[in-house]
PDB file of C-alpha atoms in Angstrom:
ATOM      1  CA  UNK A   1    -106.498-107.302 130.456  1.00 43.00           C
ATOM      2  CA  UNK A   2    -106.190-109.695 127.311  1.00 36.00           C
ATOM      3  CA  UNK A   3    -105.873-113.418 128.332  1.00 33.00           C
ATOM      4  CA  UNK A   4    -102.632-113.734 126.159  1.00 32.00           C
ATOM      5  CA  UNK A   5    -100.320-112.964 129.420  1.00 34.00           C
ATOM      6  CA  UNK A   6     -99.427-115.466 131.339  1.00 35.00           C
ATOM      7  CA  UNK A   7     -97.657-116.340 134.809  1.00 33.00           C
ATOM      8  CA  UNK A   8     -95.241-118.765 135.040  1.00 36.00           C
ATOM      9  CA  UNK A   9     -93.644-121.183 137.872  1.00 35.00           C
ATOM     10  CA  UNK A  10     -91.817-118.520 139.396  1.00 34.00           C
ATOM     11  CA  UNK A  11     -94.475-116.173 138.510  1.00 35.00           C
ATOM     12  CA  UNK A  12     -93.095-114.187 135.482  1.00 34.00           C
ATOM     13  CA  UNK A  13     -95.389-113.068 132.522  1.00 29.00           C
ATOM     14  CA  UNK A  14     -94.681-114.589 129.532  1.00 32.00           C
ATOM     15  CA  UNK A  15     -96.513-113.995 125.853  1.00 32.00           C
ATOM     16  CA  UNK A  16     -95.528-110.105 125.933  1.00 29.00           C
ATOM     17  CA  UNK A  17     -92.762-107.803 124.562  1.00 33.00           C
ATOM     18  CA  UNK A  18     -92.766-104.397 125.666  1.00 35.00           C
ATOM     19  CA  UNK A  19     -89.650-102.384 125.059  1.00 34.00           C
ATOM     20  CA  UNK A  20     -88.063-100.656 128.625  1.00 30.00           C
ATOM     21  CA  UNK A  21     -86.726 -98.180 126.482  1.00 35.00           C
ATOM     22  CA  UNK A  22     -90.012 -96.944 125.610  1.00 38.00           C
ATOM     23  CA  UNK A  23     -91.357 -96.319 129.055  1.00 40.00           C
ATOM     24  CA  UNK A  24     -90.202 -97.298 132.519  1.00 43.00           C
ATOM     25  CA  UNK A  25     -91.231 -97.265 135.588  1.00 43.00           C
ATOM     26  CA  UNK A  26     -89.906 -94.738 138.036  1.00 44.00           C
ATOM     27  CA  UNK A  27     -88.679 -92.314 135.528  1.00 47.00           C
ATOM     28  CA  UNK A  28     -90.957 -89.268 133.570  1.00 44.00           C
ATOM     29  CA  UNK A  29     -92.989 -91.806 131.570  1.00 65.00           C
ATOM     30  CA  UNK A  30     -94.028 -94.161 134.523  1.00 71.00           C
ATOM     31  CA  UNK A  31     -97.797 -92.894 134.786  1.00 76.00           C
ATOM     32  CA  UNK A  32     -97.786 -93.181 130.890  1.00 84.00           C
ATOM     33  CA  UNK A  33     -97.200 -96.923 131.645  1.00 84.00           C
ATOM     34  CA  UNK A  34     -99.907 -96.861 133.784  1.00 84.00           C
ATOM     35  CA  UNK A  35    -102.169 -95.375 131.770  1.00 85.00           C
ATOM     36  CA  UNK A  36    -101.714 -98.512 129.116  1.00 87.00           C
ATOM     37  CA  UNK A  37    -101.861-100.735 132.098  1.00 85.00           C
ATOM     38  CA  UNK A  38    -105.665 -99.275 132.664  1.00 82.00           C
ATOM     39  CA  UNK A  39    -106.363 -99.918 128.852  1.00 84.00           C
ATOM     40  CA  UNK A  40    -105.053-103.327 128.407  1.00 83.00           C
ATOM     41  CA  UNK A  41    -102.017-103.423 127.297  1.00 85.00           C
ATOM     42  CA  UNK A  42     -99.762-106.459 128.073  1.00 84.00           C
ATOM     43  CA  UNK A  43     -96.784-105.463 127.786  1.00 87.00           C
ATOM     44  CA  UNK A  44     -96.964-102.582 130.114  1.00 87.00           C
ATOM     45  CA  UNK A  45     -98.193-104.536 132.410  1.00 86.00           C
ATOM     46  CA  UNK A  46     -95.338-107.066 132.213  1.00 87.00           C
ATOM     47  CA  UNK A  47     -92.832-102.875 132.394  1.00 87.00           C
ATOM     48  CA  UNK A  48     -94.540-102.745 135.460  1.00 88.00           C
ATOM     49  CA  UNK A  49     -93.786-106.218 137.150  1.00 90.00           C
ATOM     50  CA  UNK A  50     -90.581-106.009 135.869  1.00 89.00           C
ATOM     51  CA  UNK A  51     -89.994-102.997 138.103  1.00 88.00           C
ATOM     52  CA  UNK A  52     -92.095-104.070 141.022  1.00 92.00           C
ATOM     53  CA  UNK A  53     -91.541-107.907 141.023  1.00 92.00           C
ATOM     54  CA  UNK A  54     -87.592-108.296 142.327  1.00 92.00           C
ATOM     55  CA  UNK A  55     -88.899-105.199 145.412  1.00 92.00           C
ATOM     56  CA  UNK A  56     -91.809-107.440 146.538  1.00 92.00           C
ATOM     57  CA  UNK A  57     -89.909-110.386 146.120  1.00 92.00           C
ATOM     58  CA  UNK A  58     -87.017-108.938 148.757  1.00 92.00           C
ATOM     59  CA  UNK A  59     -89.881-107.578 151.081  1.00 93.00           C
ATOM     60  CA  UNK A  60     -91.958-111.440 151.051  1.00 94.00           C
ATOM     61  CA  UNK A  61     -88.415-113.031 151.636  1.00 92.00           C
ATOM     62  CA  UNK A  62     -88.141-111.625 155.272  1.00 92.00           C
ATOM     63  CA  UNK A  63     -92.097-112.177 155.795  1.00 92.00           C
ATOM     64  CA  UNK A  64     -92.011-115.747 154.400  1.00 92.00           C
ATOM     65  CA  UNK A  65     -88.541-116.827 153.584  1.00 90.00           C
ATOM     66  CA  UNK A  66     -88.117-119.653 150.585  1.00 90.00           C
ATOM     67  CA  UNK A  67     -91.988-119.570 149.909  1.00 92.00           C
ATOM     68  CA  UNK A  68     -91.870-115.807 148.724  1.00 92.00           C
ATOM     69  CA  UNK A  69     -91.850-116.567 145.019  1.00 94.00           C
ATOM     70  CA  UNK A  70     -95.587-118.664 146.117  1.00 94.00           C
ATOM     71  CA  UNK A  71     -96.754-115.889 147.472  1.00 95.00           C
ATOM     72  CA  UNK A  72     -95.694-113.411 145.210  1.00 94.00           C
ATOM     73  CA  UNK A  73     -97.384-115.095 142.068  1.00 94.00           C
ATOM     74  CA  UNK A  74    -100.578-115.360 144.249  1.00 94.00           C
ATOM     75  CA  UNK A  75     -99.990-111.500 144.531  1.00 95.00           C
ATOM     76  CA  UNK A  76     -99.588-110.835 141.487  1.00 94.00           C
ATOM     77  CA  UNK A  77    -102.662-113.244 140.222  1.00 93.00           C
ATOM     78  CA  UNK A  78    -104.860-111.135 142.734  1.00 93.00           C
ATOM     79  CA  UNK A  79    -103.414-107.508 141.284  1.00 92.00           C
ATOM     80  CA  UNK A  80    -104.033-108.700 137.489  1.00 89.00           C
ATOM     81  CA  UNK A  81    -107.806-109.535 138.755  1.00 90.00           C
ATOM     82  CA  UNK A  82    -108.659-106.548 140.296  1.00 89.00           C
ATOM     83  CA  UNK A  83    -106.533-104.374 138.225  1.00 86.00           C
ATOM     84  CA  UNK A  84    -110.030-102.628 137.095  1.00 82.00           C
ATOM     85  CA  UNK A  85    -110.411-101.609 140.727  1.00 85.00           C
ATOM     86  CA  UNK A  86    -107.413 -99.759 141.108  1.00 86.00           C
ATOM     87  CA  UNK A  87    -107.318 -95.824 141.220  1.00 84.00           C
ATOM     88  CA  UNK A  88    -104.036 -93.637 141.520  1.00 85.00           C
ATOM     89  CA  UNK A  89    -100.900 -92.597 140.288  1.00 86.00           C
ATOM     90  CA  UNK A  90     -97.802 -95.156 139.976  1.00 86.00           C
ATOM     91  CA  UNK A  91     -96.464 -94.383 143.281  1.00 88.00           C
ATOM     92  CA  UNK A  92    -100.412 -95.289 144.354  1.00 90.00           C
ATOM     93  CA  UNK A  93     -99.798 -98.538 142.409  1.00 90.00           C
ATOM     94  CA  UNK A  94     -96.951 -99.749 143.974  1.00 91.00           C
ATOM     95  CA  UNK A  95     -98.126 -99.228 147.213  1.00 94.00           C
ATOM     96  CA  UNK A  96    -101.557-101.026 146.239  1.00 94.00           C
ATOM     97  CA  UNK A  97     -99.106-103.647 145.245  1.00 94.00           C
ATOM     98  CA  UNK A  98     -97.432-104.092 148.122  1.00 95.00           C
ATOM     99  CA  UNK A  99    -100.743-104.457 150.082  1.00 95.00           C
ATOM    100  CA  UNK A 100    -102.110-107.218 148.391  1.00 95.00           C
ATOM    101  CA  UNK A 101     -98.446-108.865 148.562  1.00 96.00           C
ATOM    102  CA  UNK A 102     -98.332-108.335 152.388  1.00 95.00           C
ATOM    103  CA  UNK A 103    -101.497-109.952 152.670  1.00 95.00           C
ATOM    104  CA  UNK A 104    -101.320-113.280 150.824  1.00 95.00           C
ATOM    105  CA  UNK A 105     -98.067-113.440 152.825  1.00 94.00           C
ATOM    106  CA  UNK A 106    -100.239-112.953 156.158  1.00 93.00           C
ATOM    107  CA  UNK A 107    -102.889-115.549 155.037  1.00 92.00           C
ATOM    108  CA  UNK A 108     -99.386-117.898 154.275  1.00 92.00           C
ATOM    109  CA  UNK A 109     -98.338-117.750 157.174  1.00 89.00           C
ATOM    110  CA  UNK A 110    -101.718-118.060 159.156  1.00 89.00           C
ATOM    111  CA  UNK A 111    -102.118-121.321 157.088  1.00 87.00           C
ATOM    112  CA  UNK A 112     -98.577-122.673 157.811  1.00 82.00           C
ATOM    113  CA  UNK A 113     -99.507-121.689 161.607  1.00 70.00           C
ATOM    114  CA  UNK A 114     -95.996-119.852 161.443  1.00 50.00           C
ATOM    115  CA  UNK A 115     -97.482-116.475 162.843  1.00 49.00           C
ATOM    116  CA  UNK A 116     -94.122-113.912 163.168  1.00 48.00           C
ATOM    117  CA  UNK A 117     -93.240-112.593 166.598  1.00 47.00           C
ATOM    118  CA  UNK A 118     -93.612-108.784 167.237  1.00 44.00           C
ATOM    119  CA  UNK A 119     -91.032-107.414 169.759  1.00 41.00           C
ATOM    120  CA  UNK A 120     -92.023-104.465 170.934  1.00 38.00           C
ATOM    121  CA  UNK A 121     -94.380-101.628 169.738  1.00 38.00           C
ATOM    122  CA  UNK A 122     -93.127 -98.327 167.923  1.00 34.00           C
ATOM    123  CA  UNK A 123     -94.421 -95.302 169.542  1.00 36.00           C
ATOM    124  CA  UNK A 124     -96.332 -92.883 167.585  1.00 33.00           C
ATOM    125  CA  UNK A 125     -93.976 -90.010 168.063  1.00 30.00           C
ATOM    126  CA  UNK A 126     -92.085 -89.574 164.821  1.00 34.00           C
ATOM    127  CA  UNK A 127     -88.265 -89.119 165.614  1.00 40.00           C
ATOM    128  CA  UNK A 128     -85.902 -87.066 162.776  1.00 40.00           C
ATOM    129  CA  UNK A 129     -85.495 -89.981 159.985  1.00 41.00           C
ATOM    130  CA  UNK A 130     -81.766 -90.557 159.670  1.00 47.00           C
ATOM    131  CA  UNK A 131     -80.543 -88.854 155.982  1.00 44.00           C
ATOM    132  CA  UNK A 132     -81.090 -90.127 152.769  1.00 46.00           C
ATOM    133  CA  UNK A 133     -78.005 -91.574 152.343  1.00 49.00           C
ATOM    134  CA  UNK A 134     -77.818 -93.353 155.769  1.00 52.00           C
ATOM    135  CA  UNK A 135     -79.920 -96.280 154.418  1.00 51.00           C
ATOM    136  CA  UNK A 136     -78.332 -95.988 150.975  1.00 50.00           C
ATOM    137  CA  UNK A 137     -75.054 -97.065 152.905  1.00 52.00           C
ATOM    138  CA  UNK A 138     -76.361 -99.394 155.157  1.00 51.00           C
ATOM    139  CA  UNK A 139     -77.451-101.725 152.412  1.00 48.00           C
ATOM    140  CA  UNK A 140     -74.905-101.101 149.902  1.00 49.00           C
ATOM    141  CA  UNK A 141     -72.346-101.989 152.701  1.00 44.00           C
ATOM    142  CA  UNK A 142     -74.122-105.684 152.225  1.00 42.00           C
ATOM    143  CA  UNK A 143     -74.920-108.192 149.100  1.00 48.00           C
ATOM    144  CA  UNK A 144     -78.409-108.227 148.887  1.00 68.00           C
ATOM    145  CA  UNK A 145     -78.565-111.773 150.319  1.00 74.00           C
ATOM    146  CA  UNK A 146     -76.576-110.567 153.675  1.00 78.00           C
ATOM    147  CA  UNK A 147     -78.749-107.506 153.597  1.00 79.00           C
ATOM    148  CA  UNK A 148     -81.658-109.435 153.882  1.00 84.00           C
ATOM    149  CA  UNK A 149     -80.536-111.712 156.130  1.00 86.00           C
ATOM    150  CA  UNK A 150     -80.064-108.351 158.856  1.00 85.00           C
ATOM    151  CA  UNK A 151     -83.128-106.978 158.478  1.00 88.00           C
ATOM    152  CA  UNK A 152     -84.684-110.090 159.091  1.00 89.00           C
ATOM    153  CA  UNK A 153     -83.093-110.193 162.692  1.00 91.00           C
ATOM    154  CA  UNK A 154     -84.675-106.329 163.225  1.00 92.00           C
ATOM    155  CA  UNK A 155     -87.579-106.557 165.276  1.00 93.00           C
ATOM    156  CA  UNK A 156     -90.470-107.277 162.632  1.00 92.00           C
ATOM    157  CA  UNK A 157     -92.101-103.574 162.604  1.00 93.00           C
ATOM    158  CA  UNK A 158     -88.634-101.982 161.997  1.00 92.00           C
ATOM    159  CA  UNK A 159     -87.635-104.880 159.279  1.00 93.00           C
ATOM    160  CA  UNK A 160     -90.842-103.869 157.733  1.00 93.00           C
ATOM    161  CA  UNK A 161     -90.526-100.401 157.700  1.00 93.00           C
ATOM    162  CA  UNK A 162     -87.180-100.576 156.692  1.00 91.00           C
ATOM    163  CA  UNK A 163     -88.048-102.839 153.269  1.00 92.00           C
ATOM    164  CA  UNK A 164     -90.852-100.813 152.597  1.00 93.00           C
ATOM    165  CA  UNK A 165     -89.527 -97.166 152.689  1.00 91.00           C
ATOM    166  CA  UNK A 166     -85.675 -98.470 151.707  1.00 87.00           C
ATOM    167  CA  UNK A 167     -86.040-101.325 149.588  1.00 86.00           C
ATOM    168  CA  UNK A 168     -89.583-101.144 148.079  1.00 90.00           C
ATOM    169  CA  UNK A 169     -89.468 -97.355 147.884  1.00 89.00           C
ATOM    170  CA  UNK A 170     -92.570 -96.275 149.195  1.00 92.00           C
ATOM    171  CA  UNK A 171     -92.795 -92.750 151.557  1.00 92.00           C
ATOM    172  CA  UNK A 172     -93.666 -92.944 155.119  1.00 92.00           C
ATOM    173  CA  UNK A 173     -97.535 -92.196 154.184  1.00 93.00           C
ATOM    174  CA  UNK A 174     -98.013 -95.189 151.557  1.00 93.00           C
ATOM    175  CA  UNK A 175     -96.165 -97.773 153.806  1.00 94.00           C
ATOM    176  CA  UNK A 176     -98.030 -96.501 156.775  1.00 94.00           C
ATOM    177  CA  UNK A 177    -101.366 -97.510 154.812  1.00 94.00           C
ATOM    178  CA  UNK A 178     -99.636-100.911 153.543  1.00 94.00           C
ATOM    179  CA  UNK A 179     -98.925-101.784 157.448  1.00 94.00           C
ATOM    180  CA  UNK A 180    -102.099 -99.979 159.227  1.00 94.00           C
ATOM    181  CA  UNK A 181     -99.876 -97.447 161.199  1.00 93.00           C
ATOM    182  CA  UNK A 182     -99.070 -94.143 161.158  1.00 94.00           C
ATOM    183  CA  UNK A 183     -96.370 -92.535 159.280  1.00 94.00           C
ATOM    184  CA  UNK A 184     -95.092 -90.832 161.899  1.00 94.00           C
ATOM    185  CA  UNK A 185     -94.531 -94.513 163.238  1.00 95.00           C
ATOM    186  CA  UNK A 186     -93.278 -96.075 160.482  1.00 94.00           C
ATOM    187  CA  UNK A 187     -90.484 -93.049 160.293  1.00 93.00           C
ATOM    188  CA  UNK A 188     -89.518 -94.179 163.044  1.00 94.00           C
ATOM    189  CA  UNK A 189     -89.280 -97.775 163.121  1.00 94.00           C
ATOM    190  CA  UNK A 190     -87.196 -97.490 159.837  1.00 92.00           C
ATOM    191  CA  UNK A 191     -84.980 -94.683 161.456  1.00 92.00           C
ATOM    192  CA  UNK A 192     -84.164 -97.268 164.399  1.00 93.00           C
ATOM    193  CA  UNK A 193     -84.061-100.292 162.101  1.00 92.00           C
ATOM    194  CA  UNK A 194     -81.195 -98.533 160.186  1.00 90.00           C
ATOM    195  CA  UNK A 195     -79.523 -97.324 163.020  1.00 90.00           C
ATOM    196  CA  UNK A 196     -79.222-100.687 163.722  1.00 90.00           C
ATOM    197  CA  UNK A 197     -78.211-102.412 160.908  1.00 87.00           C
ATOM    198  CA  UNK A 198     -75.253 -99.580 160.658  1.00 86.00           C
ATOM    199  CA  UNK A 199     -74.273-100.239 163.964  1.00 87.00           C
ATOM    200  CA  UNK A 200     -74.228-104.180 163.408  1.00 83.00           C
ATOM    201  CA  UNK A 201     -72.305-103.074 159.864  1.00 79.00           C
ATOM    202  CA  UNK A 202     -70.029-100.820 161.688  1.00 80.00           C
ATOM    203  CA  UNK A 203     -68.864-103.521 164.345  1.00 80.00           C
ATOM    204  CA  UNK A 204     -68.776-105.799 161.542  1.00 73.00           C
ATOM    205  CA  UNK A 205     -66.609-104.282 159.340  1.00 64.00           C
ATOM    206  CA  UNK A 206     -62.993-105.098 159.276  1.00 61.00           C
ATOM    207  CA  UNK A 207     -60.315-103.007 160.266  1.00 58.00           C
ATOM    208  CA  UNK A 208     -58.620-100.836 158.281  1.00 56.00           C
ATOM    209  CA  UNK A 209     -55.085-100.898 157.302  1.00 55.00           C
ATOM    210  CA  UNK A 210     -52.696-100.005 160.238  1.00 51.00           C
ATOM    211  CA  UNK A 211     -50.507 -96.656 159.051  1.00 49.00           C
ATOM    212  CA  UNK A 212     -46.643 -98.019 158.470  1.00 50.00           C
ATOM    213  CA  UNK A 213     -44.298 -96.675 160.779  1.00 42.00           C
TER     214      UNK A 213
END
């Protein structure tokens, strides 16, 4: 990487222009971003934290609350370091991403002695996920904000499972790896995080209008 790029307080890159319509992630011409990522190129590197950023930044908010943006500039530091390292396809990337996100926000919080409270264990049988669209609704039914604000009260595997397959966008396999677990586990702490959160929406939600007589 050329030194021009730079991070600033709330950890954005400045010093480089690339053009989102020429590439983005996510779509055909994601791993072509990449690819210029691997040679040096600035400004797909900035494409690529512009898709990534505002995900981790939503995923370190439940971890660490108001010191996320901290953490996720020391993230991102750590991923323009050993960028050199790094071997895979975008998907790979993100989830690489997300790993070296997950821990700075695990050495935070070991250095703030605020240590989050597991409740429970998953089980490693893998239950049916709940369809596509189930976690689409539960957290368009929400501002982002308010969405946040439920997952947080999930038991933590389930809020992490949730942000990481629903919110981050990885699959089962590459947030398994991110958290140390199996997929089959993450499945389904995800599939009973968003039952969850649609029952809380569902009780929630107000009434509908009462037919007229």
């Amino acid at each position: 990487m050329r030194s021009a790029a730079r991070f600033g307080d709330s950890g954005e890159i400045s010093g480089v222009a690339w053009s989102m319509s020429r590439a983005s992630p996510g779509d055909s011409s994601g791993d072509t971003v990449l690819a210029a990522v691997r040679r040096g190129d600035e400004d797909a590197f900035r494409a690529l934290y512009r898709d990534i950023q505002p995900k981790l930044l939503r995923y370190l908010q439940v971890l660490v609350g108001a010191d996320a943006e901290d953490v996720a500039s020391d993230a991102w530091l750590q991923i323009a370091r050993d960028l050199g390292s790094f071997r895979g396809d975008l998907d790979g990337f993100r989830g690489w991403a997300t790993t070296i996100a997950r821990n700075r926000a695990m050495d935070h919080l070991r250095r703030q002695q605020r240590r989050p409270v597991v409740h429970g264990t998953v089980e490693d049988v893998a239950e049916p996920a709940g369809p596509e669209d189930t976690a689409q609704a539960a957290l368009d039914s929400a501002a982002t904000d308010a969405a946040l604000a439920l997952i947080a009260r999930l038991p933590r595997d389930q809020a992490e499972a949730v942000l990481l397959r629903v919110v981050v966008g990885l699959d089962a396999k590459a947030a398994a790896k991110v958290l140390g677990k199996r997929a089959g586990a993450v499945r389904t702490a995800a599939h009973r995080g968003l039952r969850t959160l649609a029952e809380h929406l569902a009780a929630t939600s107000p009434p509908g209008p009462t037919p007229s007589e």
